[in-house]
PDB file of C-alpha atoms in Angstrom:
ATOM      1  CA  UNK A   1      84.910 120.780 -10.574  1.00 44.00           C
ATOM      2  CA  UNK A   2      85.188 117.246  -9.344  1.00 48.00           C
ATOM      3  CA  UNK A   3      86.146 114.292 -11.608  1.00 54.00           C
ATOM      4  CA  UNK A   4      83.240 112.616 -12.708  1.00 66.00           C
ATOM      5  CA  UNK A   5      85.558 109.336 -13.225  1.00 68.00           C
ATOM      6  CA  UNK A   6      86.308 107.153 -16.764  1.00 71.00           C
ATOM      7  CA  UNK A   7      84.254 107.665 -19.618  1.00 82.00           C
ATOM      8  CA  UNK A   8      82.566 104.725 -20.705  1.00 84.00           C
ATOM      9  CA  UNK A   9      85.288 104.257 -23.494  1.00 85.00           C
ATOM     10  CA  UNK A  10      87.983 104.349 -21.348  1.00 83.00           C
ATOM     11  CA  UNK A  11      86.125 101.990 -18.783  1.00 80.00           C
ATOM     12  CA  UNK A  12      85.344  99.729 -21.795  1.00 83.00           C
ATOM     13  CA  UNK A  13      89.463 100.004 -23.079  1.00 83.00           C
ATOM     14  CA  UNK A  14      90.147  99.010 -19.484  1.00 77.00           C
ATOM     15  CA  UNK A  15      88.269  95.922 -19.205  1.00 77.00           C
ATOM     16  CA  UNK A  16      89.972  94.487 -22.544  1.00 79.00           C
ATOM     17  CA  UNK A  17      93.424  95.668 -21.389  1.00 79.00           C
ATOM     18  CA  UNK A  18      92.973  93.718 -18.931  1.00 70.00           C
ATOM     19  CA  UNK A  19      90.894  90.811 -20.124  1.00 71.00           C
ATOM     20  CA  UNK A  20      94.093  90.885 -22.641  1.00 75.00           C
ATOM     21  CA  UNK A  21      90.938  90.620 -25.710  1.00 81.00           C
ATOM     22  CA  UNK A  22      88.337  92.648 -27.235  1.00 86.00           C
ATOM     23  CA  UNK A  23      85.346  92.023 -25.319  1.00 84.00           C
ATOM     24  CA  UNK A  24      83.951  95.349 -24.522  1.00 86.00           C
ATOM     25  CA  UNK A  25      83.472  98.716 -26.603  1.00 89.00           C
ATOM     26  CA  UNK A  26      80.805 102.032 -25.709  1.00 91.00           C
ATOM     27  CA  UNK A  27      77.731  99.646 -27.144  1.00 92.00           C
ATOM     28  CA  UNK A  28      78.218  97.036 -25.423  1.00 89.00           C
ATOM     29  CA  UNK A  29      78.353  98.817 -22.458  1.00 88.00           C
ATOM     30  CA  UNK A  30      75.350 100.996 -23.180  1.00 91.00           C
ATOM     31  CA  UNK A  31      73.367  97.264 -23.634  1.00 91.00           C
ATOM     32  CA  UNK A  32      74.519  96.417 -20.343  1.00 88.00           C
ATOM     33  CA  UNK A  33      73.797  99.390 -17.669  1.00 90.00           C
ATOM     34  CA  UNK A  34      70.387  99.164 -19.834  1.00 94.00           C
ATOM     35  CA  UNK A  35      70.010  95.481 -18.480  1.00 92.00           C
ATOM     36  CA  UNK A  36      71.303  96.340 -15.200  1.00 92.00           C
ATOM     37  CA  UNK A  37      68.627  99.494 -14.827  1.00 95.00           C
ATOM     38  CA  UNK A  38      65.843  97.046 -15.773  1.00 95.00           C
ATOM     39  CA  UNK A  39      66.905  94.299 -13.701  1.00 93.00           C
ATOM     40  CA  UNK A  40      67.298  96.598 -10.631  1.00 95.00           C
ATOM     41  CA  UNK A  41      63.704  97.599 -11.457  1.00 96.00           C
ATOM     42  CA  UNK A  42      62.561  93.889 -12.023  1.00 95.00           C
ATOM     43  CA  UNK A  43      64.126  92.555  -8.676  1.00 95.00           C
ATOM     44  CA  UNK A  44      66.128  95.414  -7.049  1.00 94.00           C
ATOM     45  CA  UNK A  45      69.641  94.533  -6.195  1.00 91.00           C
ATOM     46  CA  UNK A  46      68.911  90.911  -6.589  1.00 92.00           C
ATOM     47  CA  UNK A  47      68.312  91.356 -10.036  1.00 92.00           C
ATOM     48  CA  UNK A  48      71.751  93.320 -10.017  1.00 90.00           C
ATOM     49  CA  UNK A  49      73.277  90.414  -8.779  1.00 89.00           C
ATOM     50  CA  UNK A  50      71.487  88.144 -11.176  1.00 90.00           C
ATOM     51  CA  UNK A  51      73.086  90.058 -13.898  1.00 89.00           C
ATOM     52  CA  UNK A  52      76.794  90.123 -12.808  1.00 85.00           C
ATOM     53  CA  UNK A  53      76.807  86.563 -12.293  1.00 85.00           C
ATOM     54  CA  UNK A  54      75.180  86.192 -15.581  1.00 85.00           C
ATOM     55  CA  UNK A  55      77.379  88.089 -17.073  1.00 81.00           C
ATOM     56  CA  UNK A  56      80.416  87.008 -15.257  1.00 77.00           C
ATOM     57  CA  UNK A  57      79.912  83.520 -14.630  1.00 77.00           C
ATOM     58  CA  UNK A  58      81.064  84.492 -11.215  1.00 77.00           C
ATOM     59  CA  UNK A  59      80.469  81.332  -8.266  1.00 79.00           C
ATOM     60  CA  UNK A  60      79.039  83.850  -5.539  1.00 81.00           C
ATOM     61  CA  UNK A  61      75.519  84.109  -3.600  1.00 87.00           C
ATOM     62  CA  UNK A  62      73.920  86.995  -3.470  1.00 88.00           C
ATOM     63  CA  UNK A  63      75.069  87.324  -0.014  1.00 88.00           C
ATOM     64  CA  UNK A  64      79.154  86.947  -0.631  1.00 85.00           C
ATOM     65  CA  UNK A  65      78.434  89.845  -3.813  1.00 85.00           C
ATOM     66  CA  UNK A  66      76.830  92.066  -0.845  1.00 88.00           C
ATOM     67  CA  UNK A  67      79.748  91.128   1.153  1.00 85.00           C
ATOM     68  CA  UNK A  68      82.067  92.641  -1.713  1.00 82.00           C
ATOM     69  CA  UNK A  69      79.855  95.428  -2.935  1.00 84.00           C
ATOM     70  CA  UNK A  70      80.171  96.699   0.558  1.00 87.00           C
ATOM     71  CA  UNK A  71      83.627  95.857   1.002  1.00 83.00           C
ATOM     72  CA  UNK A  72      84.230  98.223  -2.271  1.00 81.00           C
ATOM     73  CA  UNK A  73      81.913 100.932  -1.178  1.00 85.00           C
ATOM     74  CA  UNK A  74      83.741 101.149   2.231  1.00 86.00           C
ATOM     75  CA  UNK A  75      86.735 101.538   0.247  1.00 84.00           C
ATOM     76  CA  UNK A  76      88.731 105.346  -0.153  1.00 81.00           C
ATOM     77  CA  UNK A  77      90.029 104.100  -3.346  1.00 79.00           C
ATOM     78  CA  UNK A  78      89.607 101.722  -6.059  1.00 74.00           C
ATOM     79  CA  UNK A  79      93.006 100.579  -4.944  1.00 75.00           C
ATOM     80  CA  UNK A  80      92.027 100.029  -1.540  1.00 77.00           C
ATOM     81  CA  UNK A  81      89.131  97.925  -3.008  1.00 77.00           C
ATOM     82  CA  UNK A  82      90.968  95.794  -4.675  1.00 73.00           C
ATOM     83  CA  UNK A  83      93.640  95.455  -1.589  1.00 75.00           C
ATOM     84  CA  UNK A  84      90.907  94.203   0.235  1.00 75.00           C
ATOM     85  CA  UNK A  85      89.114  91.870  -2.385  1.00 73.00           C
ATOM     86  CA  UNK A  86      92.674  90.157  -2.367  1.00 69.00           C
ATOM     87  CA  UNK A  87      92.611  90.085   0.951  1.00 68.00           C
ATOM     88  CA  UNK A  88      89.085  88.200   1.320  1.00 67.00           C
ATOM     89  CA  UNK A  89      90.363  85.387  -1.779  1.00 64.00           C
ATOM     90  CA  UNK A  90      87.126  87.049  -3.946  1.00 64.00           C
ATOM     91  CA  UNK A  91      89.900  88.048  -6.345  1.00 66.00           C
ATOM     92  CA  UNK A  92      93.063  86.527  -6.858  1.00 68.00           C
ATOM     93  CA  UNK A  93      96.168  88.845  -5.306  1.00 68.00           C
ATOM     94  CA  UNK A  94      98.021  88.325  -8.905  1.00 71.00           C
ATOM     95  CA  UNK A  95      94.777  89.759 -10.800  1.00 69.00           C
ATOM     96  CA  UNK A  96      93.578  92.545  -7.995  1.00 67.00           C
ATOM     97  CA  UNK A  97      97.449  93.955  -8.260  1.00 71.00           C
ATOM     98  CA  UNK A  98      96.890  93.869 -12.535  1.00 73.00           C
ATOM     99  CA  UNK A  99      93.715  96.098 -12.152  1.00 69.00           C
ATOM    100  CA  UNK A 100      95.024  98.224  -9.160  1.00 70.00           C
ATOM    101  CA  UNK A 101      98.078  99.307 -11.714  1.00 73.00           C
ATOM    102  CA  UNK A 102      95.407  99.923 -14.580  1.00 67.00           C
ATOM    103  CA  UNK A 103      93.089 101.942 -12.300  1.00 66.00           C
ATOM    104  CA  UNK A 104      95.857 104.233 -10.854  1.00 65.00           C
ATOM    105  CA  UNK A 105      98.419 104.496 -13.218  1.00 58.00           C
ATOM    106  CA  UNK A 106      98.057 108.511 -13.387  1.00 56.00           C
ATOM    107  CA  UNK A 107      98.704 109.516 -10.101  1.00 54.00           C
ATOM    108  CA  UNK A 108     102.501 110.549 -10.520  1.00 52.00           C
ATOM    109  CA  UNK A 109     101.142 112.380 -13.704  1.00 51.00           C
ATOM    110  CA  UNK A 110      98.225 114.279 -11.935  1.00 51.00           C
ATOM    111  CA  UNK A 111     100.810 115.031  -9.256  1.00 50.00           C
ATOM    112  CA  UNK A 112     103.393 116.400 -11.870  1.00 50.00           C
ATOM    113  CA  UNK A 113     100.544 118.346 -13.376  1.00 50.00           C
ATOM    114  CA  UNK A 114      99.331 120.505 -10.345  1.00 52.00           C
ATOM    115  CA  UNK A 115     103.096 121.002  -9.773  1.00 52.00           C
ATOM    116  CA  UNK A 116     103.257 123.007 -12.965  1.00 51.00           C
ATOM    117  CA  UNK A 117     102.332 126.682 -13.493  1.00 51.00           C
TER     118      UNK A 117
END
């Protein structure tokens, strides 16, 4: 069965780990996909855009968050993706090394797990 990726609490725990507050929890969350859905509806991914930077407060045009949504779906990993956001100055190398240890921090553990009998 493939991995279906963080639950929603664990994606929400991330973002204040590494916010380093409590900005995030499950209903929160659930109040923002519900925006994003409707947006996407509204405007398509325009309105997606819209949101993040609403959201985010983040200085990008619509077509520099294309840019970087396609620059993370090319990706093979979310470590990749954040390798290259460094690379491209979206993110700051400091901050996309920060999330890159939060996102893969169980890979010696998964390893050490299949190992086992």
């Amino acid at each position: 069965m493939a991995e279906s990726g963080p639950s929603k609490k664990e994606f929400a725990d991330l973002i204040n780990q590494v916010l380093g507050r409590n900005v995030m929890n499950e209903q929160v969350m659930d109040r923002l996909l519900q925006n994003a859905r409707e947006s996407y509806q509204r405007q398509g991914i325009d309105g997606i855009f819209d949101l993040v930077r609403q959201v985010t407060q983040a200085p990008f045009s619509n077509k520099e968050m294309k840019t970087m949504m396609d620059t993370i779906l090319d990706s093979s990993s979310p470590g990749q993706a954040l390798d290259r956001l460094g690379g491209q100055e979206w993110i700051p190398e400091g901050k996309a090394r920060e999330l890159k240890r939060h996102l893969e921090p169980d890979k010696k553990k998964k390893r050490d797990r299949r190992k086992r009998p």
